[in-house]
Structures are given as C-alpha cells and as structure tokens.
Coordinates of C-alpha atoms and ligand atoms in Angstrom, one line a residue:
X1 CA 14.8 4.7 7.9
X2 CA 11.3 5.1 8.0
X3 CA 9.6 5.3 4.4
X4 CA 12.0 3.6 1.7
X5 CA 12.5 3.9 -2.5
X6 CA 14.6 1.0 -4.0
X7 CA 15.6 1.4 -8.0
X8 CA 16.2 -1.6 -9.5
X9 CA 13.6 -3.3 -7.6
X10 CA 13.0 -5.9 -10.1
X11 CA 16.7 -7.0 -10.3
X12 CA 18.7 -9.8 -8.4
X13 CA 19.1 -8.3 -5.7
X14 CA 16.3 -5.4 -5.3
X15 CA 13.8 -8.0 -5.7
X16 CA 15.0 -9.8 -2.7
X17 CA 16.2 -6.9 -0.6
X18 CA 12.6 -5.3 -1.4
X19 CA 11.2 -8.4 0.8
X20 CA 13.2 -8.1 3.2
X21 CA 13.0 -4.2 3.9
X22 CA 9.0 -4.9 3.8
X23 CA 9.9 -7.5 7.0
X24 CA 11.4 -5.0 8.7
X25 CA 9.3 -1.9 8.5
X26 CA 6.6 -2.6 7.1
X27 CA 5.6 -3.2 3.4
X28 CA 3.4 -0.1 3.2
X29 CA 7.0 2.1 3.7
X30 CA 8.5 0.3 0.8
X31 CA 8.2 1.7 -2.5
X32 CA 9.6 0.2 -5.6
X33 CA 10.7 1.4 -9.1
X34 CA 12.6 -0.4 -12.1
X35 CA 12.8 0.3 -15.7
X36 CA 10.5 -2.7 -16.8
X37 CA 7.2 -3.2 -16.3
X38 CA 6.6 -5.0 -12.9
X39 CA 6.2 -9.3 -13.2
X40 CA 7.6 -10.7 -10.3
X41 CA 4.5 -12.6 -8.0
X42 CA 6.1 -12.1 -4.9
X43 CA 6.6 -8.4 -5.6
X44 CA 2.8 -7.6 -6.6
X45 CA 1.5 -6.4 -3.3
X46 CA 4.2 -3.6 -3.4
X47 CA 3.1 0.2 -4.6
X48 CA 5.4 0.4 -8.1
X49 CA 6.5 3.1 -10.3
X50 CA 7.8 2.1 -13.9
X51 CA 10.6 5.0 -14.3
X52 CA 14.0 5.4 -15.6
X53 CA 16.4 6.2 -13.6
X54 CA 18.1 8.9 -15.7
X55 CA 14.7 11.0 -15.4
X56 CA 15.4 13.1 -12.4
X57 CA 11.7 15.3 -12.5
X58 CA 10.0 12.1 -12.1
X59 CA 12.1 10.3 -9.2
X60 CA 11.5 13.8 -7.9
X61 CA 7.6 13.5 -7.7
X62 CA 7.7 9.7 -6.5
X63 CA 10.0 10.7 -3.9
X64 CA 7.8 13.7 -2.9
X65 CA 4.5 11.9 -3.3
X66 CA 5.6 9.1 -1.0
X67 CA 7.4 11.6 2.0
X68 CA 10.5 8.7 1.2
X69 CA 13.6 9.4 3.6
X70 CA 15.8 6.8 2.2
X71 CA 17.1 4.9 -0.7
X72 CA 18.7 1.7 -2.2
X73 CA 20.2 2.9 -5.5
X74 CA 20.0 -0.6 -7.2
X75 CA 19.4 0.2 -10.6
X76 CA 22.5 -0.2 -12.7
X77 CA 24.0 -1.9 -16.0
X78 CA 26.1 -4.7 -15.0
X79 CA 29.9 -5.4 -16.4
X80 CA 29.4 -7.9 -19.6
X81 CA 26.0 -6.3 -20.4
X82 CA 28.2 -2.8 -20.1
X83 CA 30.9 -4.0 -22.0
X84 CA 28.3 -4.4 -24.8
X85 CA 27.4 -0.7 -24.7
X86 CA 30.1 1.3 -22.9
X87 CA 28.1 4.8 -23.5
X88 CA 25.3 3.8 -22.3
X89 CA 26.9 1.7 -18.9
X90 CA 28.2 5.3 -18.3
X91 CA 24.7 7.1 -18.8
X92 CA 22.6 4.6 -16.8
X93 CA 25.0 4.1 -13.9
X94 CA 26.2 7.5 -13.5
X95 CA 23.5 9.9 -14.6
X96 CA 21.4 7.6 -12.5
X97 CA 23.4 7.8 -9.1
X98 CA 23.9 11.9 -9.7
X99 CA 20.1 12.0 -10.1
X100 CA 19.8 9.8 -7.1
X101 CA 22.9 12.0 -5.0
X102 CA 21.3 15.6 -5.9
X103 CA 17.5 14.4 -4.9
X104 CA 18.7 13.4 -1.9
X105 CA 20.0 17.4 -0.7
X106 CA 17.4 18.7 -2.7
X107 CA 14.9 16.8 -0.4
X108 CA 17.2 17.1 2.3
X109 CA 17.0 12.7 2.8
X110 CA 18.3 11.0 5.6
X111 CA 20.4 7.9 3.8
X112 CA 21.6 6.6 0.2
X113 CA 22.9 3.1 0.0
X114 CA 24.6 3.3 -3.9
X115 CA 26.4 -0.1 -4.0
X116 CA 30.0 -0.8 -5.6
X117 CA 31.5 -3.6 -6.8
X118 CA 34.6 -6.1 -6.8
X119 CA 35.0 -4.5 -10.8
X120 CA 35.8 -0.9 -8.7
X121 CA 39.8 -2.8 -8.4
X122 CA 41.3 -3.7 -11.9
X123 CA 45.3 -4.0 -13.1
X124 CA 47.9 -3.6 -11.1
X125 CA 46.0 -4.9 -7.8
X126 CA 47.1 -7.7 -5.5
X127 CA 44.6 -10.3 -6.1
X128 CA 45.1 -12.2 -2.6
X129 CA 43.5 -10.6 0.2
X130 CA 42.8 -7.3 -1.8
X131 CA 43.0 -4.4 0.4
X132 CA 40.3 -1.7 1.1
X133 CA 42.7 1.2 0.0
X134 CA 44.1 -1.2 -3.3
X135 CA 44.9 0.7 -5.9
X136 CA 41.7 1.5 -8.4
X137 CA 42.2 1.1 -12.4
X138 CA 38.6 -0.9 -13.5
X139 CA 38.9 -2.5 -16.9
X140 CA 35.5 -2.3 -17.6
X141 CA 33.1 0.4 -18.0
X142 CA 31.4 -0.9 -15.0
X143 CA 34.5 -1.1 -12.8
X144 CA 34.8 2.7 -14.2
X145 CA 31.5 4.3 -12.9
X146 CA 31.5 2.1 -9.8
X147 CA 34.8 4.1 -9.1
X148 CA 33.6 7.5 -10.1
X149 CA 30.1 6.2 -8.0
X150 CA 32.3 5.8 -4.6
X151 CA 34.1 9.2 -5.2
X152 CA 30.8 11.2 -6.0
X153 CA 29.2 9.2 -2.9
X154 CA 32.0 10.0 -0.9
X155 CA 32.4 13.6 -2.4
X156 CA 28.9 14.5 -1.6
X157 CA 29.5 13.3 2.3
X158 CA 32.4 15.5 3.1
X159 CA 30.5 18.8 1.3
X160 CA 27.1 18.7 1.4
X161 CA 27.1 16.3 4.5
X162 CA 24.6 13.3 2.9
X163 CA 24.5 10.4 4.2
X164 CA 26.1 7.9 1.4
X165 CA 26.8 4.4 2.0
X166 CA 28.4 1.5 0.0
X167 CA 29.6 -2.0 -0.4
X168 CA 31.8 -3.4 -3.2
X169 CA 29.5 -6.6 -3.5
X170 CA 31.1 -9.6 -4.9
X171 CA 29.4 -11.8 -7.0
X172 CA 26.1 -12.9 -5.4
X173 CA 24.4 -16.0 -5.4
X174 CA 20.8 -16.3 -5.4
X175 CA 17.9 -18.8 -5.8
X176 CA 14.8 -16.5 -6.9
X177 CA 16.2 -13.8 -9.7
X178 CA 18.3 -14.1 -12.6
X179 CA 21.4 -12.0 -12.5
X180 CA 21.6 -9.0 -14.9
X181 CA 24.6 -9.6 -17.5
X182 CA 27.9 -9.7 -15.0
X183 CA 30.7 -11.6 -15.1
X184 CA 29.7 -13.9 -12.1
X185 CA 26.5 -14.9 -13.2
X186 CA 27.9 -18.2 -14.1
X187 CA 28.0 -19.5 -10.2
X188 CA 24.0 -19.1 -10.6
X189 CA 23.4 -20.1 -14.0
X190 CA 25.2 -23.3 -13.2
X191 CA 22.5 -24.4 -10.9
X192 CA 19.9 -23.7 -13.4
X193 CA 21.3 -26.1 -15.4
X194 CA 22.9 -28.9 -13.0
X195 CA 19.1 -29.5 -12.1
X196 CA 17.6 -29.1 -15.7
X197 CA 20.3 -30.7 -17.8
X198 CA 22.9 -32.4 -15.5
X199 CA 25.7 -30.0 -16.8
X200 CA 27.0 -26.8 -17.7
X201 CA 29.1 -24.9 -19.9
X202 CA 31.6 -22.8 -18.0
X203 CA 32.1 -19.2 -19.7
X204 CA 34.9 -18.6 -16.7
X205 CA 37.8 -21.2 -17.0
X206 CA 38.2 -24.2 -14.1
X207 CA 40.9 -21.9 -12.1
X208 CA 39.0 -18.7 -12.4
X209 CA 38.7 -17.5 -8.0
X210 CA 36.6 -15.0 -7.6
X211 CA 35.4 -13.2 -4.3
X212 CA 31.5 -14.6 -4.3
X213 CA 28.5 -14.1 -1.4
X214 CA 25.2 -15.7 -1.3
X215 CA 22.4 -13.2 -1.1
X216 CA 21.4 -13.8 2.5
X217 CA 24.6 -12.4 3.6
X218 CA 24.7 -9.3 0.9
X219 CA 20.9 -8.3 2.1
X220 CA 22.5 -8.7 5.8
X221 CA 25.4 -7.1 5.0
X222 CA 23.6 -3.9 3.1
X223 CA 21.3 -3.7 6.0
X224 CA 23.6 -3.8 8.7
X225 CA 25.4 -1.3 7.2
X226 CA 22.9 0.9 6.8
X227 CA 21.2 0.9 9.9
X228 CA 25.3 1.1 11.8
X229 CA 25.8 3.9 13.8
X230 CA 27.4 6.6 11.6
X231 CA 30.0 7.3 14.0
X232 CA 31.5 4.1 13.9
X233 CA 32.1 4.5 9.8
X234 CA 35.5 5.1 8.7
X235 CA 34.4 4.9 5.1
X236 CA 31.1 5.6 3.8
X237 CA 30.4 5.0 -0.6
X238 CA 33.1 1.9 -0.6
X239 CA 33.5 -0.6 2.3
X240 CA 35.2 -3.9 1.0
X241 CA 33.5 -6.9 1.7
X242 CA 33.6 -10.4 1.7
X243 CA 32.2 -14.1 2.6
X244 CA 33.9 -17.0 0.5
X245 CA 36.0 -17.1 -2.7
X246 CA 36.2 -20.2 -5.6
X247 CA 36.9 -21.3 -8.7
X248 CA 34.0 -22.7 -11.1
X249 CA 35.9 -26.2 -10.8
X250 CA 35.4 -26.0 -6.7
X251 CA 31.9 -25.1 -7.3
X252 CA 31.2 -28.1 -9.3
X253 CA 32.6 -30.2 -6.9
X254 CA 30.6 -29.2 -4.6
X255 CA 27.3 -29.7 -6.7
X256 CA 28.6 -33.2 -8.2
X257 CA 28.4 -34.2 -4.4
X258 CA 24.9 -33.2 -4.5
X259 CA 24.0 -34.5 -8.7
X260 CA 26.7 -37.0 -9.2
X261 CA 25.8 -37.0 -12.8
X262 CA 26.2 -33.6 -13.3
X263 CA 29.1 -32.5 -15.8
X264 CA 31.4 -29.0 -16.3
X265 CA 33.2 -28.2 -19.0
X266 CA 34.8 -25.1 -20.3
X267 CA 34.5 -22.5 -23.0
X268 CA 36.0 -18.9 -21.2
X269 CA 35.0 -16.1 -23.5
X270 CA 35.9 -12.5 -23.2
X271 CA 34.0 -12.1 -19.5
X272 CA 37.3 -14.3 -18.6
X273 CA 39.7 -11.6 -19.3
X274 CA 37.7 -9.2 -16.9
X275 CA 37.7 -12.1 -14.3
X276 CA 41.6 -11.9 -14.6
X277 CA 41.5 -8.0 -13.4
X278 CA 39.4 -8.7 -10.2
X279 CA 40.5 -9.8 -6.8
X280 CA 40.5 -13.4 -5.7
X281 CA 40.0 -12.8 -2.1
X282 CA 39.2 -9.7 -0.2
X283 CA 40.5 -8.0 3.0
X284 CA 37.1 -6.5 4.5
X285 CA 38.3 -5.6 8.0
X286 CA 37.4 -2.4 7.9
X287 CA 33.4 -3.4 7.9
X288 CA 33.9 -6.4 10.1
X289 CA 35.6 -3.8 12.9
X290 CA 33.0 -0.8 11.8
X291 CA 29.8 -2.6 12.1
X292 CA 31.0 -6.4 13.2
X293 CA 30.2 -7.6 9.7
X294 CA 30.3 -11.7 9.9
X295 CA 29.1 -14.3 6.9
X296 CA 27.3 -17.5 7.6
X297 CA 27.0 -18.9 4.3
X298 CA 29.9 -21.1 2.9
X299 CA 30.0 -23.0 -0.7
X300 CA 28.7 -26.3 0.5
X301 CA 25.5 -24.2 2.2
X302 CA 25.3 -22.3 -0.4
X303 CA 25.1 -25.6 -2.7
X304 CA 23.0 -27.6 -0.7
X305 CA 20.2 -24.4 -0.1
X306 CA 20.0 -23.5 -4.1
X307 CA 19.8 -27.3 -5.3
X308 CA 17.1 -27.0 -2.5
X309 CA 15.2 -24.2 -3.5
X310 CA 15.5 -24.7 -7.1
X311 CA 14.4 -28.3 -7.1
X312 CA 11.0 -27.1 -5.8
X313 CA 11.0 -24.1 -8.2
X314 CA 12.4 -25.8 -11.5
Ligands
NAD401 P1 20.3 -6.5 -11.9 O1 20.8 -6.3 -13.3 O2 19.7 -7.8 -11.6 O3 19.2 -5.4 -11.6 C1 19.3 -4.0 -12.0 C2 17.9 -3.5 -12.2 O4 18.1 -2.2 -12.7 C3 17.1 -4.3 -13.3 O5 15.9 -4.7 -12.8 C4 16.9 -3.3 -14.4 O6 15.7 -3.4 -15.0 C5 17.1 -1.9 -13.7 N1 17.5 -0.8 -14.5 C6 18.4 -0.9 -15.5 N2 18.5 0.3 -16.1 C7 17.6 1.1 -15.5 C8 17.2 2.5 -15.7 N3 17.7 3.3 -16.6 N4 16.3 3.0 -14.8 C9 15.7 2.2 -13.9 N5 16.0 0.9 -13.7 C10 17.0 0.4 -14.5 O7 21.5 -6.1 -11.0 P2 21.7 -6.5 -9.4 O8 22.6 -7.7 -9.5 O9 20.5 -6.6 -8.7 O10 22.6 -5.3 -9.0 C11 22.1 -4.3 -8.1 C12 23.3 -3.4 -7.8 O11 24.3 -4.1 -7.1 C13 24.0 -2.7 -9.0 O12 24.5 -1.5 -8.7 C14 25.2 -3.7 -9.2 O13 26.2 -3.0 -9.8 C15 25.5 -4.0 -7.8 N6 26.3 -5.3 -7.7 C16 25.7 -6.5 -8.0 C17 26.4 -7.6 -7.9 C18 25.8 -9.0 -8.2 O14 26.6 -10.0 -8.2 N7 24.5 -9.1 -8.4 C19 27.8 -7.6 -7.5 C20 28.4 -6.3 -7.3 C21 27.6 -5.2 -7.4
AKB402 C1 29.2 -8.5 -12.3 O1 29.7 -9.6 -12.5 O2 29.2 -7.6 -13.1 C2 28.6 -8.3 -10.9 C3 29.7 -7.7 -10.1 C4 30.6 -8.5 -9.4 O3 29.7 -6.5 -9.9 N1 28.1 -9.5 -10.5

C-alpha cells in the first residue's frame, strides 16, 4: 500500500486507524474523508476531504487527485443508529461500499479493506464459538448490508479479480472516539461515566455476552490482514474474528476493582433484543491459521488502560 484513502476517518475507529497508517507509511500518504466537517486535534495535520460517501464523481476526483492505491471503507451507519432509519442504513452502507467497489476497477486499485461485523450472523446461529461459515440471517438492517457487503466484496474478487478484504469486528473498545450508535457502545460509554459519575445505566442486561476487542488489537488485526500475503487467504470480504467475550456485569466487576464506588444497574431497551441474535463467542481460526492472527488485550487490560487514559483525558 503506498498512498492510502480512509472514509469514515472521523469515526471510532478511522480516527485511530488514520494514526496508525500515518506511523507506518508516512502521514503525507494518508488521506482522509468523512461526512462531517473535520474537529478532531490529533487529526488536523492530515490533508481532508468533507464528502459523502454515496457521491461516487467526487470520491472519483479525490482518488485521482491524490494517485491513492488503497482504501479503508470505514464510513457506515452503525446497528441502533440503523435501526432508527432502515432506508437510509441501506443507502449509506451499500451505495457507499458499491461506489467504493466500482472505483476501485475503474482505477484499477490495488486493495479495499470494507469491514463486516458480528451483526453479519443473526437467528438460528450457535451462539458459542460461532463458526466462520454459520449460518447468515441479520436482524438488523445493519447485520443486512454487512451480509450483502461480504457477498459484493467477495463477488467482485472472483470476477473482476479486486483485491477485497474484511473482518467481522466485534464490538470495539476505545479510549479516544465515541462510538457511532451500535449496540456495544455501552462497554465504552460505561467508562465515561464510572470516572465522571461513579456509575452507569446498563442499556444491555447483566448476562448479555458479547464477542468484544479493544481497538489496539482491531487496528492490528485490520492491518495484519491487509498487508498478509494474498495467497495465504482462504476468505477475503468476511474473516471471523475475535479477542475476548463478557457480559456488562463481568465488565463492572472488573472496573469496581479499579472505582470501588462505582455502581451498574440495568434498564435493557430494544438494542437488547439485537444483542440476543449475535454470537457470544467466536471461532476465528481461519485468520489465526491465514495470517497468525493473535490478541493481547484481555478485560482487566483493557480496564485498567481506559480508566488510564480517560482519567488524564476526563
Ligand atoms: P463510526 O460511526 O464511529 O464512524 C463512521 C464514520 O462514517 C463517522 O465518522 C461518520 O461521520 C461517517 N459517515 C457516515 N455516513 C457517511 C457518509 N454518507 N459519507 C461519508 N462518511 C459517512 O463507526 P466505526 O465504529 O468507526 O465503524 C467503522 C466501520 O467498522 C463500519 O463499517 C462499522 O460497521 C464497522 N464495525 C465497527 C464496530 C465497532 O464496534 N466500532 C464493530 C463492527 C464493525
Ligand atoms: C454495533 O454495535 O453496531 C457495532 C458492531 C458490533 O457492528 N459495534
């Protein structure tokens, strides 16, 4: 990869990943675009383009202008915020990723990373140690075009030989963006207010387990993947993948050992019945034999580095 466009690059995880990619090769080979107008500090140094995702003749200049080879197809509408506005889930998240897919033969690019999601599995699946070839029926409009996303991804590999890559992300975990309207927002949110307010209102009940990751492992993970050699990839648009799984109960614990005062109690509202349709635990050995995909973060380092970082920040 050697000059680099990320959409969504003001999100949860584009503005971290955008960092990280500027590490790597170099900050001048790192473009950025978003829907909003750009306010994020860290972010200021980076050359920006306000532009919506769904307007294809415009991605088409940027991407000409700046001789990009690659993209990180971040920019999406999450599954509560979707669940809000089905319609318009759909239009953002698919028009979005077909504008992305048919830019990148048009201008003949070298990789797409278009991520997926733990909503891509749904009714019907085995929620321990979910499988990479499970069964697909999303319940949410999200879970829908992050299925239809892997098949176009994958689609567009076997005809028109692009290079498309994905993960289905779990819920991530992060210290310096807010997450975008999901369902697991409330393993960040809960930090937020453990160190504001000493407790929290769950919107997930005690014994909701979900598959979660915090984002130093997802920006490995998404990076390891896409610089792997493409020989060694059985899949391409879908990889499952995972780091650690809990409940919100096991993540209080863990903070309460860090804030004794702190609190949880629980009020699950309709983001618990999507909960209910997504694995608890994830078989990803298909990217831990592909590209040796390994974790490093577990709850109580997870706990311990975003009571850290937050402290300072809050
Ligand atoms: P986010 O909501 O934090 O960021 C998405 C960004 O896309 C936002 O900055 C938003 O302004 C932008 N955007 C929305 N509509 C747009 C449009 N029409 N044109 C251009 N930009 C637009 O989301 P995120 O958490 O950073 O997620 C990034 C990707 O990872 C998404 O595809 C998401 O589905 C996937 N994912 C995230 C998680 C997670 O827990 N964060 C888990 C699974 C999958
Ligand atoms: C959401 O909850 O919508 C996201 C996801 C797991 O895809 N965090």
């Amino acid at each position: 990869m050697k000059k680099i466009l990320i959409t969504g690059a003001l999100g949860q995880i584009g503005s971290e990943l955008s960092l990280e990619l500027a590490r790597r090769y170099g900050r001048d080979n790192i473009i950025l675009t978003d829907i909003r107008e750009e306010a994020i500090p860290a972010l200021s140094d980076f050359k920006y383009y306000k532009v919506d995702v769904r307007d294809k003749a415009s991605l088409k200049e940027i991407l000409e202008n700046n001789k990009i080879d690659s993209i990180f197809h971040l920019a999406a509408i999450l599954s509560a915020n979707g669940e809000k506005n089905p319609q318009f889930c759909w239009d953002v998240n698919m028009n979005g990723s077909l504008n992305i897919l048919d830019l990148g033969i048009e201008l003949k690019l070298s990789k797409i990373f278009i991520p997926s999601s733990i909503a891509a599995f749904g009714d019907g699946i085995d929620v321990k140690n979910t499988i990479q070839d499970s069964v697909l029926r999303p319940s949410t409009m999200y879970g829908v075009t992050k299925v239809a996303g892997e098949s176009i991804g994958n689609y567009y590999f076997e005809k028109f030989g692009l290079d498309v890559r994905g993960l289905r992300y779990p819920g991530i975990i992060s210290s310096e963006t807010l997450p975008g309207g999901g369902t697991t927002d409330y393993a960040v949110e809960i930090f937020y207010e453990a160190i504001k307010n000493k407790k929290y209102e769950s919107f997930l009940k005690e014994d909701a387990v979900l598959p979660m990751m915090y984002m130093p492992d997802c920006i490995n993970a998404t990076i390891q993947l896409m610089e792997a050699d493409v020989k060694n990839l059985r899949r391409h648009a879908d990889y499952n993948l995972a780091a650690i799984s809990f409940a919100p109960k096991d993540l209080a614990q863990e903070i309460k050992k860090i804030i004794p005062e702190f609190e949880i109690s629980y009020k699950p509202d309709y983001r618990q019945e999507i909960a209910d349709s997504w694995p608890q635990t994830i078989d990803d050995s298909y990217a831990r034999k592909d590209w040796a995909w390994e974790h490093e973060f577990g709850i109580e380092a997870i706990c311990k580095d975003m009571i850290d970082k937050l402290s300072k920040k809050l």
